[in-house]
Short mmCIF file of C-alpha atoms in Angstrom, two decimals:
data_model
loop_
_atom_site.label_atom_id
_atom_site.label_comp_id
_atom_site.label_asym_id
_atom_site.label_seq_id
_atom_site.Cartn_x
_atom_site.Cartn_y
_atom_site.Cartn_z
CA MET A 1 40.03 149.01 127.41
CA ALA A 2 42.78 149.59 124.94
CA LYS A 3 41.82 150.58 121.31
CA ILE A 4 42.66 148.31 118.91
CA ASP A 5 44.85 150.78 117.17
CA ASP A 6 46.98 151.73 120.45
CA PHE A 7 50.48 150.44 120.55
CA ALA A 8 51.39 147.67 122.89
CA PRO A 9 54.64 145.65 124.05
CA PHE A 10 54.71 142.72 122.35
CA PRO A 11 53.76 139.83 124.46
CA VAL A 12 56.15 137.27 125.42
CA LYS A 13 56.60 133.63 123.95
CA ASP A 14 57.99 130.82 125.33
CA GLN A 15 58.00 129.08 122.44
CA LEU A 16 59.06 130.55 118.73
CA PRO A 17 55.51 131.50 116.77
CA GLY A 18 55.62 130.97 112.92
CA VAL A 19 57.59 128.06 112.88
CA GLU A 20 56.32 125.88 109.67
CA TYR A 21 57.84 122.14 111.61
CA CYS A 22 58.41 122.27 115.22
CA VAL A 23 61.06 120.12 116.99
CA SER A 24 58.72 116.97 116.90
CA SER A 25 56.57 117.55 113.71
CA SER A 26 58.19 116.61 110.37
CA PRO A 27 57.28 117.73 106.25
CA ASN A 28 56.85 114.61 103.95
CA TRP A 29 59.34 112.93 102.69
CA PRO A 30 60.14 115.03 99.43
CA GLU A 31 59.87 118.05 101.33
CA GLY A 32 62.12 116.48 104.14
CA ILE A 33 64.64 115.10 102.01
CA VAL A 34 65.60 118.24 100.22
CA GLN A 35 65.85 120.11 103.26
CA GLY A 36 67.87 117.66 104.50
CA PHE A 37 70.58 117.96 101.58
CA GLN A 38 70.31 121.58 102.18
CA HIS A 39 71.31 121.15 105.54
CA TYR A 40 74.68 118.71 104.19
CA ILE A 41 75.68 121.80 102.15
CA VAL A 42 75.54 124.41 104.37
CA MET A 43 77.76 121.98 107.02
CA LEU A 44 80.53 121.38 104.21
CA GLY A 45 81.77 124.85 104.16
CA THR A 46 83.18 124.33 108.08
CA THR A 47 83.65 120.57 106.93
CA VAL A 48 86.23 121.04 104.04
CA ILE A 49 87.77 124.33 105.49
CA ILE A 50 89.35 123.15 108.65
CA PRO A 51 91.33 119.97 106.80
CA SER A 52 92.25 122.36 104.39
CA ILE A 53 93.80 124.41 107.18
CA LEU A 54 95.32 121.31 109.00
CA VAL A 55 96.40 118.46 106.61
CA PRO A 56 98.81 120.03 104.47
CA LEU A 57 100.78 121.15 107.25
CA MET A 58 101.24 117.82 108.82
CA GLY A 59 102.29 116.85 105.86
CA GLY A 60 99.54 115.45 104.21
CA GLY A 61 98.68 115.71 100.33
CA ASP A 62 95.24 115.85 98.41
CA VAL A 63 94.95 111.87 99.03
CA GLN A 64 95.35 112.53 102.62
CA LYS A 65 93.06 115.54 102.57
CA ALA A 66 90.15 113.61 100.94
CA GLU A 67 90.80 110.83 102.97
CA VAL A 68 90.26 113.50 105.96
CA ILE A 69 87.40 115.07 104.71
CA ASN A 70 85.15 111.79 104.17
CA THR A 71 86.32 111.08 107.75
CA VAL A 72 85.16 113.94 109.11
CA LEU A 73 81.72 113.41 107.30
CA PHE A 74 81.20 110.09 108.39
CA VAL A 75 81.52 110.99 111.70
CA SER A 76 79.41 114.08 111.72
CA GLY A 77 76.77 112.03 110.38
CA ILE A 78 76.84 109.48 112.86
CA ASN A 79 77.08 112.01 116.01
CA THR A 80 74.30 113.97 114.44
CA LEU A 81 72.32 110.61 114.58
CA LEU A 82 73.29 110.28 117.77
CA GLN A 83 72.30 113.41 119.44
CA SER A 84 69.16 114.07 118.17
CA LEU A 85 68.16 110.46 119.38
CA PHE A 86 69.44 110.48 122.49
CA GLY A 87 71.30 113.16 123.16
CA SER A 88 69.61 116.50 123.03
CA ARG A 89 66.94 115.70 120.79
CA LEU A 90 67.31 119.22 119.11
CA PRO A 91 67.87 119.63 115.40
CA VAL A 92 71.65 120.20 115.52
CA VAL A 93 73.93 119.02 112.99
CA ILE A 94 77.36 117.93 114.95
CA GLY A 95 80.08 118.70 112.80
CA ALA A 96 83.66 120.13 112.88
CA SER A 97 85.15 122.67 115.59
CA TYR A 98 87.36 125.41 114.66
CA ALA A 99 87.95 125.25 118.31
CA TYR A 100 90.12 122.84 118.30
CA VAL A 101 92.88 123.80 115.54
CA ILE A 102 94.79 126.18 117.61
CA PRO A 103 95.96 122.90 119.92
CA ALA A 104 95.59 120.84 116.65
CA LEU A 105 98.54 123.45 115.23
CA TYR A 106 100.02 123.09 118.76
CA ILE A 107 100.52 119.64 118.35
CA THR A 108 101.23 119.84 114.79
CA PHE A 109 104.44 122.22 114.96
CA SER A 110 105.81 119.89 117.88
CA TYR A 111 109.61 119.91 117.96
CA ARG A 112 109.17 115.86 118.10
CA PHE A 113 107.44 115.69 114.57
CA THR A 114 110.28 117.56 112.72
CA TYR A 115 112.81 114.37 113.12
CA TYR A 116 110.17 112.73 110.68
CA LEU A 117 111.70 113.82 106.63
CA HIS A 118 108.84 111.79 104.79
CA PRO A 119 105.84 113.73 104.68
CA HIS A 120 103.39 110.99 105.15
CA VAL A 121 105.24 109.58 107.92
CA ARG A 122 104.90 112.96 109.38
CA PHE A 123 101.36 113.26 108.72
CA GLU A 124 100.71 109.80 110.36
CA GLU A 125 102.76 110.41 113.36
CA THR A 126 100.87 113.71 113.91
CA MET A 127 97.76 112.66 113.15
CA ARG A 128 97.90 109.97 116.30
CA ALA A 129 99.01 112.35 118.27
CA ILE A 130 96.09 114.73 117.84
CA GLN A 131 93.55 111.23 118.06
CA GLY A 132 95.54 110.34 121.41
CA ALA A 133 95.02 114.25 122.82
CA LEU A 134 91.11 113.87 121.07
CA ILE A 135 90.18 110.99 123.37
CA ILE A 136 91.57 112.00 126.58
CA ALA A 137 89.48 115.62 125.95
CA SER A 138 86.65 113.58 125.29
CA ILE A 139 86.96 111.82 129.19
CA SER A 140 86.76 115.23 130.45
CA HIS A 141 84.03 116.09 128.03
CA MET A 142 81.83 113.08 128.94
CA VAL A 143 82.27 113.62 132.29
CA MET A 144 81.11 117.43 132.49
CA GLY A 145 77.52 115.91 130.61
CA PHE A 146 76.64 113.02 132.23
CA PHE A 147 78.01 113.56 135.54
CA GLY A 148 75.70 116.35 135.87
CA LEU A 149 78.31 119.06 136.48
CA TRP A 150 77.49 121.47 133.29
CA ARG A 151 73.60 120.90 134.47
CA ILE A 152 74.58 122.64 138.04
CA LEU A 153 76.56 125.43 135.67
CA VAL A 154 73.86 126.37 133.10
CA ARG A 155 70.66 125.97 135.91
CA PHE A 156 72.15 130.01 136.68
CA LEU A 157 72.05 131.31 133.28
CA THR A 158 69.56 133.86 132.96
CA PRO A 159 68.31 135.33 129.37
CA LEU A 160 70.20 137.88 130.34
CA SER A 161 73.61 135.94 130.39
CA ALA A 162 72.60 133.59 127.83
CA ALA A 163 71.39 136.30 125.11
CA PRO A 164 75.37 137.45 124.37
CA LEU A 165 76.35 133.61 124.54
CA VAL A 166 74.39 132.51 122.27
CA ILE A 167 74.85 135.96 120.35
CA LEU A 168 78.47 135.50 120.00
CA THR A 169 77.87 131.87 118.88
CA GLY A 170 76.90 133.04 115.58
CA VAL A 171 78.41 136.83 114.98
CA GLY A 172 81.78 135.61 117.09
CA LEU A 173 82.60 133.99 113.51
CA VAL A 174 82.42 136.71 111.33
CA VAL A 175 85.96 136.23 110.66
CA LEU A 176 84.59 133.36 108.44
CA ALA A 177 82.13 135.64 106.94
CA PHE A 178 82.88 138.53 104.83
CA PRO A 179 86.47 138.46 105.14
CA GLN A 180 86.30 135.19 103.22
CA LEU A 181 83.40 136.58 100.61
CA ALA A 182 85.87 139.27 100.07
CA ARG A 183 88.64 136.36 98.58
CA CYS A 184 86.64 136.45 95.67
CA VAL A 185 84.04 138.78 95.53
CA GLU A 186 82.80 138.52 92.23
CA ILE A 187 81.61 135.12 93.15
CA GLY A 188 80.80 135.88 96.79
CA LEU A 189 78.90 139.29 96.80
CA PRO A 190 76.34 137.91 94.09
CA ALA A 191 76.04 134.69 96.26
CA LEU A 192 75.06 137.02 99.04
CA ILE A 193 72.65 139.49 97.62
CA ILE A 194 70.80 136.27 95.93
CA LEU A 195 70.37 134.46 99.26
CA ILE A 196 68.98 137.92 100.39
CA ILE A 197 66.64 138.46 97.54
CA LEU A 198 65.37 134.73 97.72
CA SER A 199 64.84 134.26 101.07
CA GLN A 200 63.78 138.15 102.44
CA TYR A 201 62.55 139.57 99.52
CA LEU A 202 60.51 137.08 97.00
CA PRO A 203 58.34 135.50 99.75
CA HIS A 204 56.77 139.23 100.31
CA LEU A 205 56.56 139.71 96.72
CA PHE A 206 54.50 136.94 95.59
CA LYS A 207 52.52 136.90 99.15
CA CYS A 208 52.11 133.49 99.45
CA LYS A 209 51.99 131.53 102.77
CA ARG A 210 54.80 129.03 101.96
CA SER A 211 57.29 130.41 99.18
CA ILE A 212 59.74 127.84 97.83
CA CYS A 213 62.08 130.35 97.39
CA GLU A 214 62.60 130.95 100.79
CA GLN A 215 62.04 127.06 102.10
CA PHE A 216 65.15 126.48 99.67
CA ALA A 217 66.89 129.46 99.22
CA VAL A 218 70.36 128.30 100.45
CA LEU A 219 70.51 125.53 97.33
CA PHE A 220 69.09 127.75 94.51
CA THR A 221 71.92 130.36 95.69
CA VAL A 222 74.10 127.47 95.33
CA ALA A 223 73.25 126.40 92.21
CA ILE A 224 73.18 129.92 90.51
CA VAL A 225 76.62 131.22 91.85
CA TRP A 226 78.07 127.82 91.32
CA ALA A 227 77.15 127.59 87.71
CA TYR A 228 78.12 130.96 87.40
CA ALA A 229 81.85 130.39 89.03
CA GLU A 230 82.14 127.24 86.40
CA ILE A 231 81.26 129.40 83.23
CA LEU A 232 83.97 132.10 84.38
CA THR A 233 86.77 129.61 85.30
CA ALA A 234 85.87 127.89 81.87
CA ALA A 235 86.15 131.19 80.11
CA GLY A 236 89.69 131.51 81.46
CA ALA A 237 89.01 134.90 83.99
CA TYR A 238 91.24 133.65 86.42
CA ASN A 239 94.08 131.84 83.93
CA LYS A 240 96.54 134.53 84.90
CA ARG A 241 95.63 135.73 88.11
CA PRO A 242 97.45 135.31 91.58
CA ASP A 243 97.81 131.24 92.89
CA SER A 244 95.07 132.85 96.16
CA THR A 245 92.89 134.14 94.17
CA GLN A 246 92.67 131.09 91.43
CA LEU A 247 92.51 128.98 94.64
CA SER A 248 89.54 130.56 96.03
CA CYS A 249 87.50 131.42 92.58
CA ARG A 250 88.01 128.79 90.72
CA THR A 251 85.96 125.48 90.85
CA ASP A 252 88.94 122.96 89.45
CA ARG A 253 91.64 123.54 92.28
CA SER A 254 90.55 121.95 95.26
CA GLY A 255 92.27 118.46 94.21
CA LEU A 256 89.38 116.75 95.73
CA ILE A 257 88.18 115.05 92.62
CA SER A 258 90.81 113.21 91.47
CA ALA A 259 92.07 111.91 95.17
CA SER A 260 89.04 111.04 96.14
CA PRO A 261 88.47 107.32 96.09
CA TRP A 262 85.21 105.97 94.51
CA VAL A 263 84.32 103.80 97.60
CA ARG A 264 85.61 104.03 100.79
CA ILE A 265 84.62 103.26 104.61
CA PRO A 266 86.42 104.97 107.07
CA TYR A 267 87.21 102.57 109.94
CA PRO A 268 88.59 103.16 113.60
CA LEU A 269 92.45 103.33 114.30
CA GLN A 270 92.67 104.08 110.32
CA TRP A 271 95.88 106.25 110.51
CA GLY A 272 97.09 103.54 113.38
CA ARG A 273 97.82 103.51 117.03
CA PRO A 274 96.87 107.40 118.70
CA SER A 275 99.92 108.47 120.57
CA PHE A 276 99.51 109.83 124.34
CA HIS A 277 101.51 112.77 125.68
CA ALA A 278 100.87 115.08 128.61
CA SER A 279 101.29 118.24 126.68
CA ASP A 280 98.76 117.35 124.14
CA ALA A 281 95.82 116.54 125.97
CA PHE A 282 95.79 119.70 128.43
CA ALA A 283 95.01 122.13 125.07
CA MET A 284 92.94 119.71 124.15
CA ILE A 285 90.70 119.45 127.10
CA ALA A 286 90.71 123.11 127.34
CA ALA A 287 89.48 123.16 123.13
CA SER A 288 86.56 120.97 124.84
CA TYR A 289 85.46 123.25 126.79
CA VAL A 290 85.00 125.94 124.72
CA ALA A 291 83.50 123.49 122.35
CA ILE A 292 81.12 122.72 125.18
CA VAL A 293 80.52 126.28 125.51
CA GLU A 294 79.56 126.67 122.01
CA THR A 295 77.43 124.48 121.81
CA THR A 296 75.40 125.40 124.70
CA GLY A 297 74.71 128.18 122.64
CA SER A 298 74.14 126.67 119.61
CA LEU A 299 71.78 124.17 121.40
CA ILE A 300 69.65 126.97 123.15
CA ALA A 301 68.96 128.66 119.38
CA ALA A 302 67.90 125.26 118.10
CA SER A 303 64.96 125.53 121.00
CA ARG A 304 64.18 128.33 120.10
CA PHE A 305 63.88 127.79 115.79
CA GLY A 306 62.66 124.51 116.85
CA SER A 307 59.66 126.12 118.19
CA ALA A 308 60.47 123.86 122.05
CA THR A 309 60.37 125.26 124.70
CA HIS A 310 63.28 126.40 126.59
CA ILE A 311 65.66 122.94 127.22
CA PRO A 312 66.15 122.18 130.93
CA PRO A 313 69.54 122.02 132.26
CA SER A 314 69.51 118.37 132.55
CA VAL A 315 68.92 117.53 128.84
CA LEU A 316 71.37 120.07 128.26
CA SER A 317 74.11 118.31 129.97
CA ARG A 318 73.00 115.30 128.16
CA GLY A 319 73.65 116.69 125.38
CA ILE A 320 76.74 117.82 126.56
CA GLY A 321 77.44 114.08 127.20
CA TRP A 322 76.95 112.41 124.11
CA GLN A 323 78.68 115.28 122.32
CA GLY A 324 81.45 114.04 124.53
CA ILE A 325 81.53 110.39 122.84
CA GLY A 326 81.27 112.51 119.69
CA VAL A 327 84.87 113.64 119.86
CA LEU A 328 85.71 110.44 121.47
CA LEU A 329 84.48 109.16 118.09
CA ASN A 330 86.70 111.53 116.19
CA GLY A 331 89.66 110.28 118.41
CA LEU A 332 89.08 106.85 117.09
CA PHE A 333 88.31 107.69 113.34
CA GLY A 334 91.06 110.17 113.23
CA THR A 335 89.57 113.59 111.87
CA ALA A 336 92.53 115.72 113.01
CA THR A 337 89.64 118.21 115.26
CA GLY A 338 87.02 117.40 117.45
CA SER A 339 83.04 118.34 117.44
CA THR A 340 80.47 120.90 117.81
CA ALA A 341 76.82 122.04 116.83
CA LEU A 342 77.00 123.78 113.92
CA VAL A 343 76.10 127.39 114.57
CA GLU A 344 75.15 127.92 110.44
CA ASN A 345 73.18 125.10 110.51
CA THR A 346 70.89 126.37 113.69
CA GLY A 347 71.01 129.73 111.72
CA LEU A 348 69.42 127.48 108.89
CA LEU A 349 66.87 126.06 110.91
CA GLY A 350 65.77 130.36 111.16
CA LEU A 351 65.79 131.08 107.82
CA THR A 352 63.52 128.07 106.83
CA LYS A 353 61.16 127.93 109.49
CA VAL A 354 61.96 124.15 109.48
CA GLY A 355 63.02 122.45 112.97
CA SER A 356 61.94 119.31 112.44
CA ARG A 357 64.28 116.89 114.08
CA ARG A 358 63.64 114.89 111.08
CA VAL A 359 65.20 117.26 108.14
CA VAL A 360 68.46 116.89 110.41
CA GLN A 361 68.21 113.07 110.49
CA ILE A 362 67.91 112.99 106.80
CA SER A 363 70.86 115.31 106.46
CA ALA A 364 72.89 112.49 108.44
CA GLY A 365 72.24 109.79 105.99
CA PHE A 366 73.61 112.56 103.62
CA MET A 367 76.83 113.07 105.67
CA ILE A 368 77.11 109.14 105.62
CA PHE A 369 76.77 108.39 101.84
CA PHE A 370 78.68 111.12 100.58
CA SER A 371 81.60 109.83 103.04
CA ILE A 372 81.41 106.59 102.19
CA PHE A 373 81.46 107.36 97.68
CA GLY A 374 83.99 109.74 98.03
CA LYS A 375 84.01 110.90 94.25
CA PHE A 376 80.19 111.95 94.37
CA GLY A 377 80.82 114.03 97.53
CA ALA A 378 84.34 115.48 96.48
CA VAL A 379 81.91 117.38 93.36
CA LEU A 380 79.78 118.79 96.30
CA ALA A 381 83.32 119.91 98.40
CA SER A 382 84.80 121.37 95.78
CA ILE A 383 82.53 124.17 95.77
CA PRO A 384 84.16 127.71 96.01
CA LEU A 385 84.76 128.69 99.71
CA PRO A 386 83.14 132.00 99.38
CA ILE A 387 80.30 131.12 98.53
CA PHE A 388 79.53 129.25 101.76
CA ALA A 389 81.30 132.75 103.71
CA ALA A 390 78.30 134.07 101.64
CA LEU A 391 76.03 131.92 103.19
CA TYR A 392 77.30 132.71 106.63
CA CYS A 393 76.75 136.29 106.21
CA VAL A 394 73.38 135.21 106.79
CA LEU A 395 73.13 132.45 108.66
CA PHE A 396 75.36 133.52 111.26
CA ALA A 397 73.35 136.72 111.80
CA TYR A 398 69.97 134.62 112.75
CA VAL A 399 70.84 133.12 116.13
CA GLY A 400 70.68 134.84 119.63
CA LEU A 401 68.84 138.18 119.54
CA GLY A 402 64.97 136.15 120.37
CA LEU A 403 66.30 135.62 124.08
CA LEU A 404 66.49 139.51 124.12
CA GLN A 405 62.56 139.55 124.29
CA PHE A 406 62.68 137.81 127.96
CA CYS A 407 64.88 140.80 129.51
CA ASN A 408 64.34 144.55 130.21
CA LEU A 409 65.84 146.64 128.14
CA ASN A 410 64.51 149.78 130.09
CA SER A 411 67.27 148.72 132.55
CA PHE A 412 70.53 150.78 132.46
CA ARG A 413 71.72 147.35 134.37
CA THR A 414 70.43 145.12 131.24
CA LYS A 415 72.00 147.26 128.37
CA PHE A 416 75.67 147.64 130.35
CA ILE A 417 75.38 143.70 131.10
CA LEU A 418 74.50 142.70 127.63
CA GLY A 419 76.57 145.46 125.96
CA PHE A 420 80.03 145.12 127.59
CA SER A 421 79.70 141.85 127.49
CA ILE A 422 78.64 141.76 123.14
CA PHE A 423 81.47 143.96 122.89
CA ILE A 424 84.28 142.65 125.06
CA GLY A 425 84.00 139.02 123.66
CA LEU A 426 84.54 140.41 120.56
CA SER A 427 87.12 142.51 121.15
CA VAL A 428 89.38 140.01 123.15
CA ALA A 429 88.91 137.19 120.55
CA GLN A 430 89.85 139.32 117.59
CA TYR A 431 93.30 140.41 119.90
CA PHE A 432 93.79 137.26 120.55
CA THR A 433 93.71 135.95 116.97
CA GLU A 434 95.18 139.18 115.45
CA TYR A 435 98.22 139.26 117.89
CA LEU A 436 98.92 135.36 117.09
CA PHE A 437 98.99 135.68 113.19
CA ILE A 438 100.88 139.26 113.53
CA SER A 439 103.62 137.87 116.48
CA GLY A 440 103.18 133.75 115.94
CA ARG A 441 102.66 133.35 119.30
CA GLY A 442 100.12 134.44 121.92
CA PRO A 443 100.09 137.26 124.05
CA VAL A 444 99.84 134.98 126.76
CA HIS A 445 103.91 134.35 127.08
CA THR A 446 105.18 133.24 130.17
CA ARG A 447 108.72 132.22 131.01
CA THR A 448 110.66 130.83 133.62
CA SER A 449 113.90 132.46 133.74
CA ALA A 450 113.61 132.73 137.76
CA VAL A 451 113.71 128.56 138.48
CA SER A 452 116.40 128.34 135.97
CA VAL A 453 118.76 130.50 137.68
CA LEU A 454 118.88 128.01 140.33
CA HIS A 455 119.73 125.14 138.20
CA HIS A 456 122.90 124.42 138.79
CA HIS A 457 122.04 124.37 142.76
CA PHE A 458 119.81 121.16 143.47
CA MET A 459 119.19 118.32 140.88
CA PHE A 460 115.47 118.47 142.07
CA VAL A 461 115.23 122.24 141.23
CA CYS A 462 116.36 121.16 137.95
CA VAL A 463 113.32 118.60 137.68
CA LEU A 464 111.12 121.19 138.78
CA SER A 465 111.99 124.08 135.76
CA VAL A 466 111.37 121.29 133.07
CA MET A 467 107.92 120.76 134.45
CA ILE A 468 106.78 124.25 135.59
CA ARG A 469 108.70 124.92 131.82
CA LEU A 470 106.09 122.21 130.41
CA SER A 471 103.19 123.88 132.09
CA TRP A 472 103.48 127.28 131.03
CA THR A 473 103.75 126.28 127.67
CA GLN A 474 101.05 124.30 127.78
CA PHE A 475 99.02 127.71 129.91
CA ASN A 476 100.03 129.75 126.95
CA VAL A 477 98.60 127.81 124.63
CA ILE A 478 95.38 126.99 126.86
CA MET A 479 94.77 130.85 127.32
CA GLN A 480 94.86 131.82 123.72
CA VAL A 481 92.58 128.47 123.33
CA ILE A 482 89.94 130.25 125.41
CA PHE A 483 90.18 133.88 124.75
CA SER A 484 90.47 133.13 121.33
CA SER A 485 86.56 132.56 121.29
CA ALA A 486 84.35 135.27 121.16
CA ALA A 487 81.83 132.89 122.93
CA THR A 488 83.45 132.11 125.90
CA VAL A 489 84.74 135.30 126.80
CA GLY A 490 81.24 136.71 126.35
CA ILE A 491 79.63 134.28 128.58
CA MET A 492 82.26 134.91 131.54
CA ALA A 493 81.91 138.31 131.27
CA ALA A 494 77.84 138.03 131.20
CA PHE A 495 77.73 135.38 133.95
CA LEU A 496 79.76 137.05 136.34
CA LEU A 497 77.92 140.52 135.93
CA ASP A 498 74.58 138.93 136.31
CA CYS A 499 75.73 137.37 139.22
CA THR A 500 77.08 140.00 141.21
CA HIS A 501 76.09 143.60 139.62
CA SER A 502 73.27 144.91 142.37
CA TYR A 503 73.27 141.39 143.84
CA GLY A 504 70.00 141.23 145.76
CA HIS A 505 68.07 144.41 144.62
CA PRO A 506 65.04 142.72 144.13
CA SER A 507 64.55 144.01 140.53
CA VAL A 508 67.12 142.06 138.98
CA ARG A 509 65.53 138.76 138.89
CA ARG A 510 62.68 140.50 136.97
CA ASP A 511 65.20 142.54 134.87
CA SER A 512 67.51 138.94 133.60
CA GLY A 513 63.93 137.14 133.04
CA ARG A 514 65.10 134.74 135.33
CA HIS A 515 61.66 134.08 136.57
CA TRP A 516 60.94 133.12 132.89
CA TRP A 517 63.20 130.37 132.47
CA GLU A 518 62.62 128.97 136.22
CA LYS A 519 59.59 126.26 135.37
CA PHE A 520 62.26 125.08 132.97
CA ARG A 521 64.63 123.91 135.46
CA VAL A 522 63.20 120.95 136.78
CA TYR A 523 62.83 118.42 133.86
CA TYR A 524 58.84 117.28 134.65
CA THR A 525 57.77 120.90 135.72
CA ASP A 526 56.59 121.94 132.36
CA THR A 527 54.19 119.11 130.47
CA ARG A 528 55.16 120.48 127.60
CA THR A 529 59.03 119.54 127.95
CA GLU A 530 58.12 115.38 127.49
CA GLU A 531 57.10 116.26 123.84
CA PHE A 532 60.41 117.93 122.79
CA TYR A 533 63.31 116.14 124.96
CA ALA A 534 61.83 112.75 125.73
CA LEU A 535 64.33 109.70 125.40
CA PRO A 536 62.75 107.65 122.14
CA TYR A 537 61.96 103.85 122.88
CA ASN A 538 60.43 105.01 126.36
CA LEU A 539 64.56 105.23 127.83
CA ASN A 540 63.27 107.61 130.23
CA ARG A 541 62.77 105.23 132.69
CA PHE A 542 66.48 103.74 132.68
CA PHE A 543 67.45 107.25 132.15
CA PRO A 544 65.47 109.54 133.96
CA SER A 545 65.96 113.69 133.96
CA PHE A 546 66.21 115.89 136.51
#
């Protein structure tokens, strides 16, 4: 018998211990409302950044930017409710996705929009084209989810191949963290330090079971540093600084408060009837597949932070299907981007140890409320972006490492697959992103000179060359979309290596942790699954999971 002070391996846990509230439990209403508001604050960063990038390039001004931000908030609230009620049933926030930015830029810079001289007309025409592409992309998205195609693929995931996916879902967004924080380091760095002290050090110093500082560290950090930024702005600290510094540091440069209406309800087709172009749709479909991969990583992480059992493939596929409906709503309402499960909010589940489904549903209520009453929402949306970047430095880092407990880390095969897939995911995505910014195009830049030589020979060859030229352009954008995502590159490498490296060796099954997840491959195999993932109102009778 081992002595009490002898070292022993930590036991593997199907459900994460130490969580205050799991998926199916809820805090009291006052605490739940504050926690929900905290989730709303965290998702604001992405909600503001993406329209702030796209709308000016599309020809829109501050008014259009404010309307698009409110529309993104409104649709995000609806999508979050749908996902938590009928989709995966996990506490994830569905919001704007960076995966769709490259296709949206591809459409924005399309040659056919140069004919519109008036900026507002060009904005509306570009928005309609993006809407049409999103609607088509949502169809393939829903097919992958509701027809069970994604369920077939994720059944082959093991903890070893899923770990790089979940890790890179957060770590792969490092460019949005410290590089953005450094744009105004006198605001961003204090925010990072205060958040770490409040969430990690003060709870242990006070030695209380449930520390208010730990539970609401994000709210306290944002309030303190935002007030500090207001003082710096009012004192004239940035009056003679460069425009880029003023835009990042000042609290009065967003233009959202004056441009936002007091009351406005977003509605479908508010920008006009969507336009459909095949060349736009292919790039957007590629982005939807990237969003599926990234959402899968967030859902797996959320199931851990919510102290639920591992999410069954059928439930995961159901969640992807409902995310497809969310992309359809993005296209109908005109948000200029599609949807994904926001990894920063998933990280917040781990920071607060509150994985309650109800808290996320309350946050959806805040999204809808502040999207309708735009002036109030614009005040919060004007928080300097370096503050959000400081939050991301902590929240992105929370996601992913827990799956390593299921793997044999003493195996050289495990070390190679983990290390290589994480490194190659980050490296390839960084290469594609830097190449795009430096040269203005992606590293995949195919040409059709061989076909164009034959133009004068046959008419059908001319037609064929036009089709090929169009398809090569789409191919270039598709490659840029896929390989700019660290999570997508990482899961491709990990999945391929895990399925082929030392195939048939008797130790592979245990080293990769496959045996830990086998009981969750079928919905009804584990009795705990029903508690966390069953549909409400006894809908499982009509929509069973397998």
